[in-house]
Coordinates of C-alpha atoms in Angstrom, one line a residue:
M1 CA -19.0 14.5 85.2
N2 CA -21.3 14.4 82.3
F3 CA -19.6 14.7 78.9
G4 CA -22.7 14.2 76.8
L5 CA -24.7 16.8 74.9
T6 CA -28.3 17.6 75.7
D7 CA -31.0 16.9 73.1
E8 CA -31.1 20.6 72.3
Q9 CA -27.3 20.8 71.9
E10 CA -27.4 17.8 69.6
M11 CA -30.0 19.5 67.5
I12 CA -27.8 22.6 67.3
V13 CA -24.9 20.5 66.0
S14 CA -27.0 18.6 63.4
T15 CA -28.7 21.8 62.2
V16 CA -25.5 23.8 61.7
R17 CA -23.7 20.8 60.1
R18 CA -26.5 20.3 57.6
F19 CA -26.4 24.0 56.9
V20 CA -22.7 23.9 56.2
E21 CA -23.0 20.9 54.0
E22 CA -25.9 22.2 52.0
E23 CA -25.3 26.0 51.8
I24 CA -21.5 26.2 52.1
Y25 CA -19.8 23.2 50.6
P26 CA -21.3 23.5 47.1
H27 CA -19.8 27.0 46.6
E28 CA -16.4 26.6 48.1
A29 CA -14.5 25.7 45.0
E30 CA -15.9 28.8 43.1
V31 CA -15.0 31.2 46.0
E32 CA -11.5 29.6 46.1
R33 CA -11.1 30.1 42.4
T34 CA -12.4 33.7 42.2
G35 CA -11.4 34.9 45.6
A36 CA -14.8 36.6 46.2
V37 CA -18.3 35.8 47.4
P38 CA -21.1 36.9 45.0
P39 CA -23.3 39.4 46.8
A40 CA -26.5 37.4 46.0
L41 CA -24.9 34.3 47.6
A42 CA -23.9 36.3 50.7
E43 CA -27.5 37.5 51.1
R44 CA -28.8 34.0 50.6
I45 CA -26.6 32.7 53.4
K46 CA -27.7 35.5 55.7
A47 CA -31.3 34.9 54.9
K48 CA -31.1 31.2 55.6
T49 CA -29.2 31.8 58.8
K50 CA -32.0 34.2 60.0
E51 CA -34.6 31.6 58.9
L52 CA -33.0 29.0 61.1
G53 CA -32.8 31.5 64.0
F54 CA -29.0 31.4 64.3
Y55 CA -28.1 34.9 63.2
A56 CA -26.3 36.7 66.1
C57 CA -26.7 33.5 68.1
N58 CA -23.8 34.7 70.3
F59 CA -25.9 37.6 71.7
P60 CA -28.4 37.4 74.6
E61 CA -32.2 37.2 73.9
S62 CA -32.6 40.6 75.6
V63 CA -31.2 42.2 72.4
G64 CA -32.7 39.8 69.9
G65 CA -30.0 37.1 69.8
A66 CA -30.5 33.4 70.4
G67 CA -29.0 33.5 73.8
L68 CA -26.7 30.5 73.4
S69 CA -24.3 29.7 76.2
H70 CA -20.5 29.8 75.6
L71 CA -20.5 26.0 75.2
E72 CA -23.4 26.0 72.7
F73 CA -21.8 28.8 70.7
A74 CA -18.6 26.8 70.6
L75 CA -20.6 23.9 69.1
V76 CA -21.9 26.2 66.4
E77 CA -18.5 27.5 65.6
R78 CA -17.1 24.0 65.5
E79 CA -19.5 23.0 62.8
L80 CA -19.0 26.2 60.8
G81 CA -15.2 25.5 61.0
R82 CA -15.9 22.7 58.5
G83 CA -16.7 25.2 55.8
S84 CA -15.1 28.1 54.0
M85 CA -14.6 31.1 56.2
A86 CA -15.4 33.5 53.3
L87 CA -18.9 32.0 53.1
N88 CA -19.6 31.2 56.8
H89 CA -18.8 34.9 57.5
F90 CA -22.3 35.6 56.4
F91 CA -23.7 33.2 59.0
G92 CA -23.5 36.4 61.1
R93 CA -21.8 36.5 64.5
P94 CA -21.3 40.2 65.3
Q95 CA -18.5 41.2 67.7
N96 CA -19.7 40.5 71.2
I97 CA -18.1 43.7 72.5
L98 CA -21.0 45.6 70.9
M99 CA -22.8 44.8 74.2
A100 CA -20.7 47.7 75.5
C101 CA -22.9 50.1 73.4
R102 CA -24.7 52.7 75.4
G103 CA -27.5 55.2 74.7
E104 CA -28.1 55.9 71.0
Q105 CA -25.3 53.5 70.1
I106 CA -27.7 50.6 70.9
E107 CA -30.2 51.7 68.2
R108 CA -27.4 52.7 65.7
Y109 CA -25.1 49.8 66.0
L110 CA -26.0 47.0 68.5
L111 CA -29.5 46.2 67.4
P112 CA -29.0 46.6 63.6
A113 CA -26.0 44.3 63.9
V114 CA -28.0 41.7 65.8
R115 CA -30.8 41.9 63.2
G116 CA -28.3 41.6 60.3
E117 CA -29.1 45.0 59.0
R118 CA -25.6 46.3 59.5
M119 CA -22.3 44.3 59.5
D120 CA -19.3 45.1 61.7
A121 CA -15.6 44.5 61.6
L122 CA -12.9 44.9 64.3
A123 CA -9.6 46.7 63.8
M124 CA -6.6 46.4 66.1
T125 CA -3.6 45.2 64.1
E126 CA -1.2 47.7 62.5
P127 CA 1.9 47.3 60.2
G128 CA 4.1 47.9 63.3
A129 CA 1.8 46.6 66.0
G130 CA 0.8 42.9 65.8
S131 CA 1.2 40.9 69.0
D132 CA 2.4 44.1 70.8
I133 CA -0.9 45.9 70.6
R134 CA 0.2 48.7 72.9
S135 CA 2.8 49.8 70.4
M136 CA 0.0 50.9 68.0
K137 CA 0.6 54.3 66.3
T138 CA -3.0 55.0 65.2
T139 CA -4.0 57.9 67.5
A140 CA -7.1 59.8 68.4
R141 CA -6.4 63.2 70.0
R142 CA -8.8 65.6 71.6
D143 CA -9.8 68.7 69.5
G144 CA -12.5 70.7 71.0
G145 CA -15.5 68.3 71.6
D146 CA -14.3 65.8 69.1
W147 CA -11.5 63.3 68.5
V148 CA -9.2 63.5 65.4
A149 CA -7.9 60.1 64.3
N150 CA -4.8 59.4 62.2
G151 CA -3.0 56.2 61.4
T152 CA -3.3 52.9 59.6
K153 CA -4.7 49.5 60.4
H154 CA -4.1 46.3 58.3
F155 CA -5.1 42.7 58.2
I156 CA -8.7 43.7 59.0
S157 CA -11.0 40.8 58.2
G158 CA -14.5 41.5 57.1
A159 CA -14.0 45.2 56.6
D160 CA -14.9 44.8 52.9
H161 CA -18.5 44.1 53.9
A162 CA -18.7 46.1 57.0
D163 CA -21.0 49.1 57.5
F164 CA -19.0 50.2 60.5
V165 CA -15.8 49.2 62.2
I166 CA -14.8 49.0 65.9
V167 CA -11.3 50.6 65.9
F168 CA -8.8 50.6 68.8
M169 CA -6.7 53.8 69.0
A170 CA -4.1 55.3 71.3
T171 CA -5.7 58.2 73.2
G172 CA -2.9 59.1 75.6
E173 CA 0.1 57.8 77.5
D174 CA 1.0 57.1 81.1
Q175 CA 4.5 57.1 82.5
T176 CA 5.2 53.9 84.5
E177 CA 8.2 52.2 86.1
K178 CA 8.6 50.2 82.9
G179 CA 8.4 53.2 80.7
P180 CA 5.6 54.9 78.7
K181 CA 2.3 52.9 78.5
K182 CA -0.3 53.9 76.0
R183 CA -3.9 54.3 76.9
I184 CA -6.3 52.8 74.3
T185 CA -9.9 53.6 73.5
A186 CA -12.4 51.8 71.2
F187 CA -14.3 53.8 68.6
L188 CA -17.3 53.1 66.4
V189 CA -16.5 54.4 62.9
D190 CA -19.0 54.3 60.1
R191 CA -18.1 53.5 56.5
G192 CA -18.1 56.8 54.6
T193 CA -16.9 59.0 57.5
P194 CA -14.8 61.8 56.1
G195 CA -11.1 61.0 56.5
F196 CA -11.8 57.2 56.8
T197 CA -10.8 55.0 53.9
I198 CA -11.1 51.2 53.5
R199 CA -9.0 49.7 50.7
P200 CA -8.0 46.2 49.7
G201 CA -5.2 44.6 51.6
Y202 CA -2.9 41.7 50.7
R203 CA -3.5 38.5 48.8
S204 CA -3.3 35.6 51.3
V205 CA -2.8 31.9 50.6
S206 CA -5.1 31.2 53.5
H207 CA -8.9 31.5 53.5
R208 CA -9.2 33.0 50.0
G209 CA -12.3 35.1 49.6
Y210 CA -12.1 36.1 53.2
A211 CA -10.4 39.3 52.4
N212 CA -8.2 41.4 54.7
M213 CA -8.4 45.1 54.3
V214 CA -6.3 48.2 55.1
L215 CA -8.0 51.1 57.0
E216 CA -6.6 54.6 56.8
F217 CA -7.4 57.6 59.0
D218 CA -6.4 61.0 57.8
D219 CA -7.7 63.7 60.2
C220 CA -10.9 61.7 60.7
R221 CA -13.1 63.6 63.1
L222 CA -15.1 61.5 65.5
P223 CA -17.5 62.9 68.1
D224 CA -17.6 61.6 71.7
S225 CA -20.8 59.6 70.8
Q226 CA -18.5 57.2 68.8
V227 CA -16.5 56.1 71.8
L228 CA -17.4 52.5 72.7
G229 CA -17.2 51.9 76.4
E230 CA -15.1 54.3 78.5
V231 CA -12.3 56.6 77.2
D232 CA -8.9 54.9 77.8
S233 CA -10.5 51.6 78.8
G234 CA -10.2 49.9 75.4
F235 CA -7.6 47.4 76.5
A236 CA -10.0 45.9 79.1
V237 CA -12.7 45.7 76.5
M238 CA -10.3 44.1 74.0
N239 CA -9.1 41.4 76.5
E240 CA -12.7 40.5 77.2
W241 CA -13.4 40.2 73.5
L242 CA -10.3 38.0 72.9
Y243 CA -11.8 35.3 75.1
A244 CA -14.5 34.7 72.6
T245 CA -12.4 35.0 69.5
R246 CA -9.7 32.6 70.7
I247 CA -12.3 29.9 71.6
T248 CA -13.7 30.5 68.1
V249 CA -10.3 29.8 66.5
A250 CA -9.9 26.7 68.5
T251 CA -13.4 25.3 67.8
M252 CA -13.2 26.1 64.1
A253 CA -9.8 24.3 64.0
V254 CA -11.4 21.2 65.5
G255 CA -14.2 21.3 62.9
R256 CA -11.9 21.7 60.0
A257 CA -9.6 19.0 61.3
R258 CA -12.5 16.5 61.6
R259 CA -13.6 17.2 58.0
C260 CA -10.0 16.7 56.8
F261 CA -9.6 13.6 58.9
D262 CA -12.8 12.0 57.6
M263 CA -11.5 12.4 54.0
G264 CA -8.2 10.9 54.9
L265 CA -9.8 8.0 56.7
A266 CA -12.1 7.2 53.8
H267 CA -9.2 7.4 51.4
A268 CA -7.1 5.1 53.5
A269 CA -9.9 2.5 53.6
E270 CA -10.4 2.6 49.8
R271 CA -7.0 3.3 48.2
K272 CA -5.0 0.1 47.4
Q273 CA -1.3 -0.3 47.0
F274 CA 0.8 -3.4 47.1
G275 CA -2.4 -5.5 47.0
Q276 CA -4.2 -4.0 50.1
E277 CA -5.8 -0.9 51.4
I278 CA -3.2 1.6 52.5
G279 CA -4.9 2.0 55.9
K280 CA -3.7 -1.6 56.7
F281 CA -0.1 -0.4 56.7
Q282 CA 1.1 0.8 60.1
G283 CA 2.6 3.9 58.5
V284 CA -0.9 5.1 57.7
A285 CA -2.9 3.5 60.5
F286 CA -0.7 5.0 63.1
Q287 CA -1.1 8.4 61.5
L288 CA -4.8 8.1 61.6
A289 CA -4.7 7.0 65.3
D290 CA -2.6 10.0 66.2
M291 CA -4.9 12.3 64.3
A292 CA -8.1 11.0 65.9
T293 CA -6.5 11.3 69.4
E294 CA -5.3 14.8 68.9
I295 CA -8.6 16.0 67.4
D296 CA -10.5 14.6 70.4
A297 CA -8.1 16.1 72.8
A298 CA -8.4 19.6 71.2
D299 CA -12.2 19.2 71.1
W300 CA -12.5 18.5 74.9
L301 CA -9.9 21.1 75.8
T302 CA -11.9 23.7 73.9
L303 CA -15.3 22.7 75.1
S304 CA -14.1 22.6 78.7
A305 CA -12.8 26.2 78.3
A306 CA -16.2 27.4 77.1
W307 CA -17.9 25.5 79.9
R308 CA -15.6 27.3 82.4
L309 CA -16.8 30.6 81.1
D310 CA -20.4 29.5 81.5
K311 CA -19.7 28.6 85.1
G312 CA -18.0 31.9 85.8
L313 CA -14.7 30.2 86.5
P314 CA -11.3 31.6 85.6
A315 CA -10.5 30.5 82.1
N316 CA -7.7 32.7 80.7
R317 CA -5.1 29.9 80.8
E318 CA -7.6 27.2 79.6
I319 CA -8.6 29.4 76.6
A320 CA -5.0 30.1 75.7
S321 CA -4.3 26.3 75.9
A322 CA -7.2 25.5 73.7
K323 CA -6.3 28.1 71.0
L324 CA -2.6 27.0 71.1
Y325 CA -3.2 23.2 71.0
A326 CA -6.1 23.2 68.5
S327 CA -4.4 25.5 66.0
E328 CA -1.2 23.5 66.1
M329 CA -3.2 20.2 66.0
L330 CA -4.9 21.4 62.8
A331 CA -1.5 22.0 61.1
R332 CA -0.4 18.4 62.0
V333 CA -3.7 16.9 60.9
T334 CA -3.9 18.7 57.5
D335 CA -0.3 17.8 56.8
A336 CA -0.8 14.1 57.6
T337 CA -4.0 14.0 55.6
L338 CA -2.1 15.5 52.6
Q339 CA 0.6 12.8 53.0
I340 CA -2.0 10.0 53.0
F341 CA -3.4 11.4 49.7
G342 CA 0.1 11.6 48.3
G343 CA 0.5 13.7 45.1
M344 CA -3.2 14.2 44.6
G345 CA -3.4 15.9 48.0
L346 CA -1.5 18.9 46.5
M347 CA -3.8 19.2 43.5
D348 CA -6.6 21.7 43.6
D349 CA -9.0 19.0 42.3
L350 CA -9.4 18.1 46.0
P351 CA -9.8 20.5 48.9
I352 CA -6.9 18.9 50.9
E353 CA -4.3 21.5 49.8
R354 CA -6.7 24.3 50.7
F355 CA -7.2 22.9 54.2
W356 CA -3.4 22.6 54.5
R357 CA -2.9 26.3 53.4
D358 CA -5.8 27.6 55.5
A359 CA -4.4 25.9 58.6
R360 CA -1.3 28.0 58.7
V361 CA -2.8 31.3 59.7
E362 CA -4.6 29.8 62.7
R363 CA -1.3 29.9 64.7
I364 CA -1.0 33.6 64.0
W365 CA -4.2 35.5 64.2
D366 CA -6.1 36.3 67.4
G367 CA -2.9 35.8 69.3
T368 CA 0.1 33.9 68.0
S369 CA 1.2 30.5 69.5
E370 CA 4.0 32.4 71.2
I371 CA 1.5 34.8 72.8
Q372 CA -0.6 31.9 74.0
R373 CA 2.4 30.2 75.6
H374 CA 3.3 33.5 77.3
I375 CA -0.2 33.7 78.7
I376 CA -0.1 30.1 79.9
G377 CA 3.3 30.5 81.5
R378 CA 2.3 33.7 83.2
E379 CA -0.9 32.2 84.6
L380 CA 1.1 29.3 86.0
L381 CA 3.8 31.4 87.6
R382 CA 1.8 34.2 89.1
P383 CA 0.3 32.3 92.0
L384 CA 3.9 31.4 93.0
G385 CA 4.9 35.1 93.0
A386 CA 7.2 34.7 90.0

C-alpha cells in the first residue's frame, strides 16, 4: 500500500494552497463583514482559476475539464476548504451531473458551464422536504407537450449567481407496499424563465457571503428539452451526484480543520501563562494531540473513499463514513481551538469564531449526520439479510 502522493498530486496541492492563501485569505474579513462578494472580485477569482487550468477540474478532458481523478479532486477541495466558501465558490466546480446533458443541452448548459461562461446551482431541498427528499411538494405535471412546474425550494446555495438551476421535481407517484412513492425528474431551468423567481433566503451564521436562496415556481412552463436525464429517473441521478458532494464536504472539513489547528498550535507554542507556554500544560497538549489524530483519521478516511471511486469499488458506506466523521471532527477541532485561544477566540478580530460558526452546518447539509449513520447501518446489515 502506497500512501504517498505523486509529484503531480503534490503540485496540485501546493498550487491550490498558494491560490487560497493569496487570492482568498486577504478578502475573507471583508466578505464576512459585508455578507457579499464584490462582482469584480468574483470575476478575478474565476479568471485566475482559468489561468491556472483548474476551472471545472472535476470534469473530464473530453468536455474541456482538467480530467482529475476523484482522489485528485478531493485534494483540490481539501485545500479550498481552508478558505471562505463565499469566495472559493468562484473557483468553479460545476455540478458533475451536468454530464447527463444530451443533444442541444451539451451546447446550452454543459460546455458553457465547463468554460465558466454560465454558472449553475442545484435545487432539491424544500421547506417541508429536507432529509426526506421524496416528500417534496414541488411538482411538474404534463400539459400538452410541456411540463408546468409549481412549488418552492429553499436553502439553495449559489443560486444568486446562477445562470441556470438544476431542479428536482415530483413528476408522478407509484403505489407500493409501503405506500405512495413519488417519481422524481431533474429539470434545467434558466434564470428569467416566466414563472420562475429567485429571491434572497435566510441570513445564516455559517459561511456568510455564501448566500442561500429561495426558488419559486408559479405555473412555470418547461419544454421536454429541459429534462436532464430520463423522466422519472431523477432520484438515481441525485444519488450519483451526492457521492461527489459528500466527499467534498468531508475534504473541505479536513482543510478547514487543519487551518484552525495550525493557528491553535502556534498560539499554544507562543502564549505564556503561569511562567510557561500554555502548550506545555497537559490540558492543552492533550487537546492538540487529539485534534491532530482526528484530522489525520478524517483525511485518510476521505481520501480512501475517493480512491475507491477511482478503482470502481463500492464506496457508499465509506463516503457516508467520511462525511459523518469529518464533519463531526471539524466541530470538535474548532471548539477545542477556540478554547485554546480563550476569550480572544470569540472575538471577530480573529477568524476562530468564524471557523466555529461555519463548522456547524457541515453536519446538516448534503445529508445530515443522522442520514449518514442510516446509510452506514443499512450497508452493514443488508449483506446479512436484515
